[in-house]
Coordinates of C-alpha atoms and ligand atoms in Angstrom, one line a residue:
M1 CA 0.0 0.0 0.0
A2 CA 1.3 3.5 -0.9
P3 CA 2.1 5.6 2.1
P4 CA -0.1 8.5 3.0
L5 CA 0.9 12.1 2.3
L6 CA 1.9 13.7 5.6
T7 CA 1.0 17.4 5.9
A8 CA 0.9 20.1 8.5
L9 CA -2.5 21.7 8.1
D10 CA -3.2 25.2 9.1
S11 CA -6.5 24.8 11.0
I12 CA -7.0 28.3 12.5
G13 CA -10.6 29.2 12.4
H14 CA -11.6 25.9 10.8
V15 CA -14.9 24.2 12.0
H16 CA -14.4 20.7 13.2
L17 CA -17.5 18.6 13.6
V18 CA -17.2 16.1 16.4
V19 CA -19.9 13.5 16.4
G20 CA -20.3 12.1 19.9
S21 CA -19.8 13.1 23.5
N22 CA -17.5 10.4 24.9
P23 CA -13.9 10.9 26.2
L24 CA -12.5 10.6 22.7
A25 CA -14.9 13.4 21.5
S26 CA -13.5 15.4 24.4
A27 CA -9.9 14.7 23.3
R28 CA -10.7 15.6 19.7
C29 CA -12.2 18.9 20.9
S30 CA -9.2 19.7 23.0
K31 CA -6.9 19.0 20.0
S32 CA -9.0 21.2 17.8
I33 CA -8.9 24.1 20.3
E34 CA -5.1 23.6 20.6
V35 CA -4.7 24.1 16.8
G36 CA -6.9 27.1 16.7
A37 CA -10.0 25.4 15.2
K38 CA -13.6 25.7 16.4
P39 CA -15.0 22.4 17.5
K40 CA -18.8 21.8 17.2
V41 CA -20.1 18.7 19.0
I42 CA -23.1 16.9 17.6
A43 CA -24.9 15.0 20.4
P44 CA -28.6 14.7 21.4
A45 CA -29.9 16.8 24.3
D46 CA -29.9 13.7 26.7
A47 CA -26.3 12.6 25.9
D48 CA -23.9 11.8 28.6
F49 CA -20.9 14.1 28.4
H50 CA -17.3 13.5 29.4
Y51 CA -16.7 16.0 32.2
V52 CA -13.9 17.9 30.4
L53 CA -16.1 18.3 27.4
A54 CA -19.0 19.4 29.5
K55 CA -16.8 22.1 31.1
R56 CA -15.5 23.3 27.7
I57 CA -19.1 23.6 26.5
E58 CA -20.0 25.5 29.6
D59 CA -17.0 27.8 29.1
G60 CA -18.1 28.4 25.5
D61 CA -15.0 26.9 23.9
V62 CA -17.0 24.1 22.2
E63 CA -20.4 24.6 20.6
W64 CA -23.0 21.9 21.3
I65 CA -25.5 21.1 18.5
K66 CA -28.2 19.4 20.5
K67 CA -29.3 17.0 17.8
N68 CA -28.5 13.7 16.3
F69 CA -26.4 13.9 13.2
E70 CA -28.2 15.2 10.0
D71 CA -26.7 15.3 6.5
A72 CA -27.3 19.0 6.4
H73 CA -24.9 19.6 9.3
L74 CA -22.0 19.1 6.9
S75 CA -23.0 22.0 4.7
T76 CA -24.5 24.4 7.2
L77 CA -22.3 24.5 10.3
G78 CA -19.1 25.5 8.5
R79 CA -17.4 28.8 7.9
V80 CA -19.2 31.4 5.8
E81 CA -16.2 31.9 3.6
V82 CA -16.3 28.3 2.5
D83 CA -20.0 28.2 1.9
N84 CA -20.7 26.8 5.4
V85 CA -19.2 23.5 4.6
V86 CA -17.4 22.1 7.7
D87 CA -13.6 21.6 7.5
A88 CA -13.3 18.2 9.0
V89 CA -15.5 15.5 10.7
F90 CA -14.6 13.2 13.6
V91 CA -16.9 10.3 14.3
T92 CA -15.9 9.3 17.8
A93 CA -18.1 6.3 18.7
N94 CA -19.2 2.9 17.4
G95 CA -16.6 2.4 14.8
K96 CA -18.0 0.9 11.6
N97 CA -21.8 1.0 11.8
A98 CA -24.5 2.1 9.4
E99 CA -24.4 5.7 10.6
S100 CA -20.6 6.2 10.5
T101 CA -20.5 4.5 7.1
H102 CA -23.1 6.9 5.9
I103 CA -21.3 9.9 7.3
S104 CA -18.0 8.7 5.8
S105 CA -19.4 8.3 2.3
L106 CA -21.2 11.7 2.5
C107 CA -18.0 13.4 3.6
R108 CA -16.0 11.7 0.8
R109 CA -18.5 13.0 -1.7
M110 CA -18.3 16.5 -0.4
R111 CA -14.5 16.3 -0.1
V112 CA -14.7 16.9 3.7
P113 CA -11.9 15.1 5.5
V114 CA -13.4 12.5 7.8
N115 CA -12.0 10.3 10.6
V116 CA -14.0 7.5 12.1
V117 CA -12.7 5.8 15.3
D118 CA -11.6 2.2 14.9
A119 CA -12.6 2.1 11.2
P120 CA -9.6 2.8 9.0
N121 CA -11.5 2.1 5.9
L122 CA -14.0 4.9 6.7
C123 CA -11.2 7.4 7.3
T124 CA -9.8 9.8 4.7
F125 CA -7.2 11.0 7.2
T126 CA -5.8 9.9 10.5
L127 CA -4.2 11.9 13.3
L128 CA -0.6 11.5 14.1
S129 CA 1.0 10.8 17.4
T130 CA 2.6 14.2 18.0
H131 CA 5.4 15.7 19.9
S132 CA 5.1 19.5 20.2
D133 CA 7.8 21.9 21.4
G134 CA 7.1 25.4 20.2
P135 CA 7.5 25.6 16.5
L136 CA 8.9 22.1 16.4
Q137 CA 6.3 19.5 15.6
I138 CA 7.0 15.8 15.2
G139 CA 4.3 13.5 14.0
I140 CA 4.3 9.7 13.8
T141 CA 2.0 7.4 12.0
T142 CA 2.2 3.6 11.6
S143 CA -0.5 3.8 9.0
G144 CA -3.0 2.2 11.3
K145 CA -0.7 -0.6 12.4
G146 CA -0.7 0.4 16.0
C147 CA -1.2 3.6 17.9
K148 CA 0.6 2.4 21.0
L149 CA 3.6 1.6 18.9
A150 CA 3.4 5.1 17.2
S151 CA 3.4 6.7 20.6
R152 CA 6.3 4.7 21.8
I153 CA 8.3 5.7 18.6
R154 CA 7.3 9.3 19.2
R155 CA 8.6 9.1 22.8
E156 CA 11.9 7.5 21.7
I157 CA 12.4 10.2 19.0
S158 CA 11.5 13.1 21.2
S159 CA 13.6 11.9 24.1
S160 CA 16.6 11.7 21.8
L161 CA 16.4 15.5 21.2
P162 CA 18.2 17.9 23.5
P163 CA 15.8 19.4 26.0
N164 CA 13.9 22.5 24.9
F165 CA 15.0 22.0 21.3
G166 CA 11.9 24.0 20.2
T167 CA 13.6 27.1 21.6
A168 CA 16.6 26.5 19.4
V169 CA 14.4 25.9 16.4
E170 CA 12.7 29.2 17.2
R171 CA 16.0 31.0 17.6
L172 CA 17.5 29.6 14.4
G173 CA 14.3 30.6 12.6
V174 CA 14.7 34.2 13.8
V175 CA 18.3 34.2 12.6
R176 CA 17.3 32.8 9.3
R177 CA 14.7 35.5 8.9
R178 CA 17.2 38.2 10.0
I179 CA 19.8 37.0 7.5
W180 CA 17.3 36.8 4.8
E181 CA 16.0 40.3 5.4
E182 CA 19.5 41.8 5.5
D183 CA 20.7 39.9 2.5
H184 CA 17.6 40.8 0.6
R185 CA 18.2 44.4 1.2
I186 CA 21.8 44.0 0.0
Y187 CA 20.5 42.2 -3.1
E188 CA 18.2 45.0 -4.0
T189 CA 21.1 47.3 -4.4
E190 CA 23.8 44.8 -5.6
E191 CA 24.2 42.7 -8.6
Q192 CA 22.8 39.2 -8.4
A193 CA 25.1 36.6 -7.0
T194 CA 26.9 34.4 -9.5
E195 CA 26.4 30.7 -9.8
V196 CA 26.1 28.6 -6.6
E197 CA 29.5 27.4 -5.6
D198 CA 30.4 23.9 -4.6
D199 CA 31.1 22.8 -1.1
D200 CA 34.9 22.6 -0.7
A201 CA 34.7 19.8 1.9
T202 CA 32.4 17.4 0.2
A203 CA 32.9 18.7 -3.4
Q204 CA 29.2 18.2 -3.8
R205 CA 26.4 20.6 -4.3
P206 CA 24.5 20.0 -1.2
S207 CA 21.1 20.0 -2.7
F208 CA 19.4 19.7 0.7
N209 CA 21.1 22.9 1.7
R210 CA 19.4 24.6 -1.1
L211 CA 15.9 23.5 -0.1
V212 CA 14.6 27.0 0.3
S213 CA 11.6 28.6 -1.2
E214 CA 11.7 30.3 -4.5
T215 CA 11.7 33.8 -2.9
D216 CA 14.6 32.8 -0.7
H217 CA 16.6 31.6 -3.7
N218 CA 18.8 34.6 -4.1
A219 CA 19.4 35.0 -0.4
A220 CA 20.3 31.4 -0.1
K221 CA 23.2 32.1 -2.4
T222 CA 24.8 34.5 0.0
R223 CA 27.4 33.4 2.4
R224 CA 25.7 33.8 5.8
M225 CA 22.6 32.0 4.7
R226 CA 24.7 29.1 3.5
W227 CA 26.6 29.1 6.7
L228 CA 23.3 28.8 8.6
S229 CA 22.3 25.9 6.3
Q230 CA 25.6 24.2 7.0
I231 CA 25.5 24.5 10.7
C232 CA 21.9 23.2 10.7
E233 CA 23.2 20.2 8.7
Y234 CA 26.4 19.5 10.4
W235 CA 26.4 20.7 14.0
P236 CA 25.4 18.2 16.6
L237 CA 21.9 18.9 17.8
R238 CA 23.2 19.4 21.3
R239 CA 25.4 22.2 20.1
L240 CA 22.5 23.7 18.0
A241 CA 20.3 23.5 21.1
S242 CA 22.7 25.6 23.1
I243 CA 23.2 28.3 20.5
T244 CA 22.9 31.7 22.3
D245 CA 22.0 35.2 21.2
A246 CA 25.6 36.1 21.7
D247 CA 26.7 33.3 19.3
I248 CA 24.2 34.7 16.7
D249 CA 25.4 38.2 17.0
T250 CA 29.0 37.1 16.5
I251 CA 28.0 35.1 13.5
L252 CA 26.0 37.9 11.9
Q253 CA 28.7 40.5 12.5
S254 CA 31.6 38.2 11.4
Y255 CA 30.0 37.2 8.1
T256 CA 29.6 40.5 6.3
A257 CA 32.8 39.6 4.3
P258 CA 35.2 36.7 4.5
S259 CA 38.0 39.0 5.4
D260 CA 36.1 40.1 8.5
L261 CA 36.3 36.6 10.0
V262 CA 37.0 37.1 13.6
P263 CA 37.6 34.0 15.6
P264 CA 35.7 34.0 18.9
P265 CA 38.1 34.6 21.8
L266 CA 39.2 31.4 23.5
D267 CA 38.8 32.9 26.9
A268 CA 35.2 34.1 26.4
P269 CA 33.5 33.7 29.8
H270 CA 31.4 30.7 28.9
L271 CA 34.3 28.7 27.6
D272 CA 36.5 26.5 29.6
T273 CA 40.0 28.0 30.0
R274 CA 41.8 25.3 32.1
S275 CA 45.4 25.9 31.3
R276 CA 47.8 23.1 31.2
P277 CA 51.5 23.4 31.9
K278 CA 52.6 21.8 28.7
P279 CA 50.8 22.6 25.4
M280 CA 50.2 19.7 23.1
I281 CA 48.8 19.4 19.6
I282 CA 47.2 16.2 18.4
L283 CA 46.1 15.8 14.8
A284 CA 43.6 12.9 14.6
G285 CA 41.2 11.3 12.2
S286 CA 37.7 10.5 13.3
G287 CA 36.8 7.8 10.8
P288 CA 34.0 7.9 8.2
G289 CA 31.0 8.3 10.4
D290 CA 30.0 5.7 13.0
P291 CA 31.7 6.5 16.3
S292 CA 32.7 2.8 16.8
L293 CA 35.1 3.4 13.9
L294 CA 37.2 5.7 16.0
T295 CA 40.6 4.4 17.1
M296 CA 41.0 4.0 20.8
A297 CA 43.9 6.5 20.5
T298 CA 41.6 9.2 19.0
H299 CA 38.9 8.3 21.5
R300 CA 41.4 8.9 24.3
A301 CA 42.5 12.2 22.7
I302 CA 38.9 13.3 22.6
Q303 CA 38.6 12.7 26.3
M304 CA 41.8 14.4 27.3
A305 CA 41.9 17.5 25.0
S306 CA 40.9 20.8 26.5
V307 CA 40.3 22.4 23.1
I308 CA 38.9 20.6 20.1
L309 CA 38.9 22.1 16.7
A310 CA 36.8 19.9 14.5
D311 CA 36.2 19.7 10.8
K312 CA 32.7 20.3 9.5
L313 CA 32.4 16.7 8.3
V314 CA 33.3 15.2 11.6
P315 CA 30.2 13.1 12.3
A316 CA 27.8 14.3 15.0
P317 CA 27.9 11.0 17.0
V318 CA 31.7 11.5 17.3
L319 CA 31.2 15.0 18.5
D320 CA 28.7 13.7 21.1
L321 CA 31.6 11.9 22.8
I322 CA 33.3 15.2 23.6
P323 CA 33.0 15.9 27.4
R324 CA 30.9 18.9 28.1
R325 CA 33.7 20.9 29.7
T326 CA 35.8 20.9 26.5
L327 CA 35.9 23.9 24.3
V328 CA 34.8 22.9 20.8
H329 CA 35.0 24.9 17.6
I330 CA 33.6 23.4 14.4
A331 CA 35.1 24.7 11.2
R332 CA 33.0 27.3 9.5
K333 CA 33.7 25.8 6.1
F334 CA 31.1 26.6 3.5
P335 CA 31.4 27.1 -0.2
G336 CA 33.9 29.8 -1.0
N337 CA 35.2 30.1 2.5
A338 CA 37.5 27.1 2.8
D339 CA 40.7 29.0 3.1
A340 CA 39.4 31.5 5.5
A341 CA 37.9 28.8 7.7
Q342 CA 41.1 26.9 7.6
A343 CA 43.1 30.0 8.6
E344 CA 40.7 30.6 11.4
L345 CA 41.1 27.0 12.7
L346 CA 44.9 27.3 12.6
S347 CA 45.0 30.6 14.4
L348 CA 42.5 29.3 17.1
G349 CA 44.8 26.3 17.5
L350 CA 47.9 28.4 17.9
E351 CA 46.2 30.7 20.3
A352 CA 45.1 27.8 22.4
L353 CA 48.6 26.2 22.4
Q354 CA 50.1 29.5 23.5
K355 CA 47.7 29.4 26.4
G356 CA 48.9 26.0 27.4
H357 CA 46.0 24.0 26.1
T358 CA 46.0 20.4 24.9
V359 CA 44.6 21.0 21.4
L360 CA 43.0 18.2 19.3
R361 CA 42.6 18.9 15.6
L362 CA 39.9 16.4 14.8
K363 CA 39.6 15.6 11.1
Q364 CA 37.2 13.4 9.2
G365 CA 38.4 10.0 8.0
D366 CA 42.2 9.9 8.0
P367 CA 44.0 13.2 8.5
Y368 CA 46.5 12.7 5.7
I369 CA 44.0 11.6 3.0
Y370 CA 42.7 14.8 1.4
G371 CA 42.5 16.4 4.8
R372 CA 45.2 19.1 4.6
G373 CA 46.7 17.2 7.5
A374 CA 50.3 17.6 6.5
E375 CA 49.8 21.4 5.9
E376 CA 48.6 21.7 9.4
Y377 CA 51.4 19.6 10.7
S378 CA 53.9 21.9 9.0
F379 CA 52.1 25.0 10.2
F380 CA 52.3 24.0 13.9
R381 CA 55.9 22.7 13.5
E382 CA 57.0 26.1 12.2
K383 CA 55.5 27.7 15.3
G384 CA 57.4 25.3 17.5
Y385 CA 54.7 22.7 18.2
V386 CA 55.2 19.2 16.8
A387 CA 51.9 17.4 16.4
T388 CA 51.2 13.9 17.4
V389 CA 49.3 12.4 14.4
L390 CA 46.8 9.7 14.9
P391 CA 45.4 7.8 11.9
G392 CA 41.7 7.4 11.2
I393 CA 39.8 5.0 9.0
T394 CA 39.5 6.7 5.7
S395 CA 36.3 6.8 3.8
A396 CA 38.2 5.9 0.7
L397 CA 38.8 2.3 2.0
S398 CA 35.9 1.8 4.4
A399 CA 33.0 3.1 2.2
P400 CA 33.7 0.4 -0.3
L401 CA 33.5 -2.2 2.5
F402 CA 30.2 -0.9 3.8
A403 CA 28.9 -1.1 0.2
A404 CA 30.1 -4.8 0.0
I405 CA 32.8 -3.9 -2.5
P406 CA 36.2 -5.4 -1.9
P407 CA 38.7 -3.0 -3.5
T408 CA 41.1 -5.9 -4.2
H409 CA 39.9 -9.4 -5.1
R410 CA 41.9 -12.2 -6.5
S411 CA 41.8 -12.3 -10.3
V412 CA 39.5 -9.2 -10.4
A413 CA 41.4 -6.3 -8.9
D414 CA 45.0 -6.2 -7.7
Q415 CA 45.4 -2.5 -7.2
V416 CA 43.5 0.4 -5.7
L417 CA 43.8 4.0 -6.7
I418 CA 42.5 6.9 -4.5
C419 CA 41.9 10.0 -6.5
T420 CA 40.2 13.4 -6.1
G421 CA 37.4 14.1 -8.5
T422 CA 38.1 17.8 -8.2
G423 CA 41.3 19.2 -9.7
R424 CA 42.7 22.7 -9.4
R425 CA 40.1 25.5 -9.5
G426 CA 37.3 22.9 -9.5
A427 CA 38.1 21.5 -12.9
A428 CA 38.0 17.7 -13.5
P429 CA 41.5 16.3 -13.0
D430 CA 43.2 14.2 -15.7
P431 CA 41.5 10.8 -15.5
P432 CA 43.5 7.7 -14.7
T433 CA 44.1 5.3 -17.6
Y434 CA 41.9 2.2 -17.8
I435 CA 43.4 -0.7 -16.0
P436 CA 40.9 -3.6 -15.9
T437 CA 42.3 -4.9 -12.6
Q438 CA 42.2 -1.6 -10.8
T439 CA 39.6 -0.2 -8.4
V440 CA 39.5 3.6 -8.4
V441 CA 38.0 5.5 -5.5
F442 CA 37.2 9.1 -6.3
L443 CA 36.7 11.4 -3.3
M444 CA 35.1 14.9 -3.7
A445 CA 33.7 13.8 -7.0
L446 CA 30.0 13.9 -7.0
H447 CA 29.3 17.5 -7.7
R448 CA 30.7 17.4 -11.2
L449 CA 30.2 13.7 -11.8
S450 CA 29.3 14.0 -15.4
S451 CA 32.5 15.7 -16.4
L452 CA 34.5 13.1 -14.4
V453 CA 32.6 10.2 -16.0
N454 CA 33.0 11.8 -19.5
A455 CA 36.7 12.2 -18.9
L456 CA 37.0 8.6 -17.7
T457 CA 35.1 7.1 -20.6
G458 CA 36.8 9.3 -23.1
T459 CA 33.8 11.3 -24.1
G460 CA 34.6 14.6 -22.4
P461 CA 36.7 17.7 -23.2
T462 CA 39.4 16.7 -20.7
M463 CA 40.3 13.8 -22.8
E464 CA 40.4 15.8 -26.0
S465 CA 42.7 18.3 -24.5
C466 CA 45.3 15.6 -23.5
E467 CA 48.4 15.2 -25.6
S468 CA 48.0 12.2 -27.8
E469 CA 50.9 10.2 -26.5
S470 CA 49.9 10.6 -22.8
K471 CA 46.2 10.1 -23.6
P472 CA 44.9 7.6 -21.0
K473 CA 43.0 4.6 -22.2
P474 CA 39.2 5.2 -21.7
W475 CA 37.2 3.2 -19.3
P476 CA 34.5 1.1 -20.9
R477 CA 31.0 2.5 -20.3
E478 CA 29.8 -0.8 -19.0
T479 CA 32.4 -0.7 -16.1
P480 CA 30.5 -1.2 -12.9
C481 CA 30.6 1.6 -10.4
A482 CA 29.0 2.6 -7.1
V483 CA 28.3 5.9 -5.4
V484 CA 28.5 5.5 -1.6
E485 CA 27.2 8.4 0.4
R486 CA 27.3 8.9 4.2
A487 CA 29.1 5.6 4.6
S488 CA 28.6 4.1 8.1
C489 CA 26.0 6.8 9.0
P490 CA 22.4 5.7 9.6
D491 CA 21.3 7.3 6.3
Q492 CA 24.0 5.6 4.3
R493 CA 23.1 5.1 0.6
V494 CA 24.7 3.1 -2.1
I495 CA 23.8 3.5 -5.8
R496 CA 25.2 0.7 -7.9
S497 CA 25.4 1.3 -11.6
T498 CA 27.8 1.5 -14.5
L499 CA 29.7 4.4 -15.9
Q500 CA 27.0 4.7 -18.6
H501 CA 24.1 5.3 -16.2
V502 CA 25.6 6.6 -13.0
C503 CA 25.2 10.3 -13.9
T504 CA 21.4 9.8 -14.6
A505 CA 21.1 7.8 -11.4
V506 CA 22.7 10.5 -9.3
E507 CA 20.7 13.2 -11.0
E508 CA 17.4 11.3 -10.4
E509 CA 18.2 10.2 -6.8
G510 CA 19.7 13.5 -5.7
S511 CA 22.8 13.9 -3.6
R512 CA 23.4 13.1 0.1
P513 CA 26.9 14.4 0.9
P514 CA 29.5 13.4 1.7
G515 CA 29.8 10.7 -0.9
L516 CA 32.4 9.1 -3.2
L517 CA 32.5 7.1 -6.4
I518 CA 34.0 3.7 -6.8
V519 CA 34.9 2.5 -10.3
G520 CA 36.0 -1.0 -11.3
W521 CA 35.0 -4.6 -11.7
S522 CA 35.5 -5.2 -8.0
C523 CA 32.1 -3.5 -7.6
E524 CA 30.5 -6.7 -8.9
V525 CA 32.4 -9.3 -6.9
L526 CA 29.8 -9.6 -4.1
V527 CA 26.7 -8.0 -5.7
E528 CA 25.6 -9.1 -9.1
M529 CA 24.1 -6.2 -11.1
K530 CA 23.2 -8.1 -14.3
G531 CA 19.6 -7.9 -15.1
R532 CA 18.9 -5.6 -12.2
G533 CA 18.2 -2.4 -14.1
R534 CA 20.3 0.7 -14.8
W535 CA 20.9 1.3 -11.2
L536 CA 20.2 -0.1 -7.8
V537 CA 19.7 1.9 -4.7
E538 CA 20.4 0.6 -1.2
E539 CA 19.4 2.6 1.8
G540 CA 20.7 2.3 5.4
F541 CA 23.7 1.1 7.3
A542 CA 23.5 -2.4 8.5
G543 CA 26.0 -1.3 11.1
F544 CA 27.4 -3.3 13.9
E545 CA 24.1 -4.4 15.4
V546 CA 25.4 -8.0 15.2
L547 CA 28.0 -7.0 17.8
D548 CA 25.3 -5.5 20.1
S549 CA 22.7 -8.2 19.9
G550 CA 24.6 -11.2 20.9
P551 CA 25.1 -14.6 19.2
D552 CA 21.6 -14.7 17.7
G553 CA 21.8 -11.1 16.4
V554 CA 21.1 -10.2 12.9
A555 CA 22.5 -7.1 11.3
G556 CA 20.0 -4.4 10.3
L557 CA 18.1 -4.9 7.1
V558 CA 19.1 -2.8 4.2
K559 CA 16.2 -1.7 2.0
G560 CA 16.8 -1.9 -1.7
K561 CA 15.3 -0.4 -4.8
N562 CA 15.9 -1.5 -8.4
V563 CA 15.6 1.1 -11.2
D564 CA 14.7 -0.8 -14.3
S565 CA 15.5 0.2 -17.8
P566 CA 13.1 -1.0 -20.3
S567 CA 14.7 1.4 -22.8
R568 CA 18.4 1.6 -22.3
N569 CA 20.0 4.9 -23.3
E570 CA 22.7 3.4 -25.4
Ligands
SAH1 N1 40.1 12.6 5.2 C1 38.9 12.1 4.7 C2 38.6 12.6 3.3 C3 38.4 14.1 3.3 S1 37.9 14.7 1.7 C4 38.9 10.6 4.7 O1 40.0 10.0 4.8 O2 37.9 10.0 4.5 C5 36.2 14.7 1.8 C6 35.6 13.6 0.9 O3 35.7 12.3 1.6 C7 34.1 13.8 0.6 O4 34.0 14.6 -0.5 C8 33.7 12.4 0.2 O5 34.1 12.1 -1.1 C9 34.6 11.5 1.1 N2 33.9 11.1 2.4 C10 34.1 11.5 3.6 N3 33.3 10.8 4.5 C11 32.5 10.0 3.7 C12 31.5 9.1 4.0 N4 31.1 8.8 5.3 N5 30.9 8.4 3.0 C13 31.3 8.6 1.7 N6 32.3 9.5 1.4 C14 32.9 10.2 2.4

């Protein structure tokens, strides 16, 4: 069965017809009042009322129509501006009987949404189990499979949020509005911004960060708005929840131009300033995502550091391991600001070292694989601080594993190449030559996937510009490949395809950064693609549940989807 369309319905001033007077009718009326609607109860003059409902009627919050239900009620008790048709009907007693069946079919005919207790077939809508915290609303439905379960899921989800998260949502909404208004003013006088830049850290266009309304479109292109999108995406919820008005003022003031970037003082009153006699700098990798992929050494460094300077891509569950007392700064890397953000981190690190702190520079994956790790090592060494470098599990080699792709496999692949998909100034780099027994992993490659794939298959301008003698051998278009996104995170996604179809696949499925591309015949060692369509999408991370759930444990299920190709685009 197709899932229902979940919506948030503005119900202010709507007329809700509640048929019945029992405790459920009372609950429905309360809910209606809560959302600004006007409940009208239909019940005969001699009906027994739930005491809360009786009180609401007495107080004038609920109107009582002292009659049995009549068809005409649907078209006479509603708002004048909608020709007196009621906005929704709740039948609260008796489930499926002749009267409720009649009301339901009448409502359907009149396009009035109707809900009948205990009779899913008679409902055109159901209510969600909701968690409400200011502007933050969370609704759960199990599509009628169990309301107790829905409420348990709601409780679990809401308890995983930091306390009073609604306040943070409110505050971030205000910031967003403020930035939008200011940027809009600037835009009225300035030229339109140029094309949206790519994200330096993921080398992807984070489509979700551009999920803004049409009118916001121009503003979203501006730096501060993008910064806000990025912190909403990458900061741990706990950090977002504790965002203060002072934080916001600093952000708004410091982002008028990249050159204005002023690092927040390390000894600001709310920050921990425990000095240590001997400053230390540790450069460590945090792995691809799941916190259990941290090394014990990095975990220990997280516990002992007094200042942590983290990359934007360091996964939230890893940041959650940081003790509360520790000062944390997350890189303010957003498109177009990579160098300024990097300089800011380095100067914060230096400042902290000079104050005697133990500084942990926490980087995503492995610090020396496209992480500017060695640059940082050199920077601190020049200033007299020699970093201890701790390795991390790189996404380049772990993402293939989590996608069931062995980068080497006897008689299939005997070498692995790790490449960037983004060359100097964002152009596609020269492609590696075709070696049938090689697995190539491209990082930072998904934002300009088509130029990379064209270059690889010898159909793009990069190939044409190559000198003929150094011209790499093109990769066959039927070479299997896979896009692995957010490897080891709960929302991991794998798209298996071939060089021929992978661009269409990514275009149609959208992007979920960070992600990488794996190319080579090793992609088919464990997963057969033949006859399974142009591409195959697998959602979710099976994780290490098997380790948690004892000898009988079964790793989490990975949901799959085949995209078939009746007409192959040859
Ligand atoms: N030092 C990191 C790489 C930094 S470059 C490491 O060793 O993993 C950033 C790129 O890494 C992203 O553009 C993406 O291609 C890749 N990446 C990082 N984390 C990833 C993940 N969890 N899943 C897939 N790709 C990831």
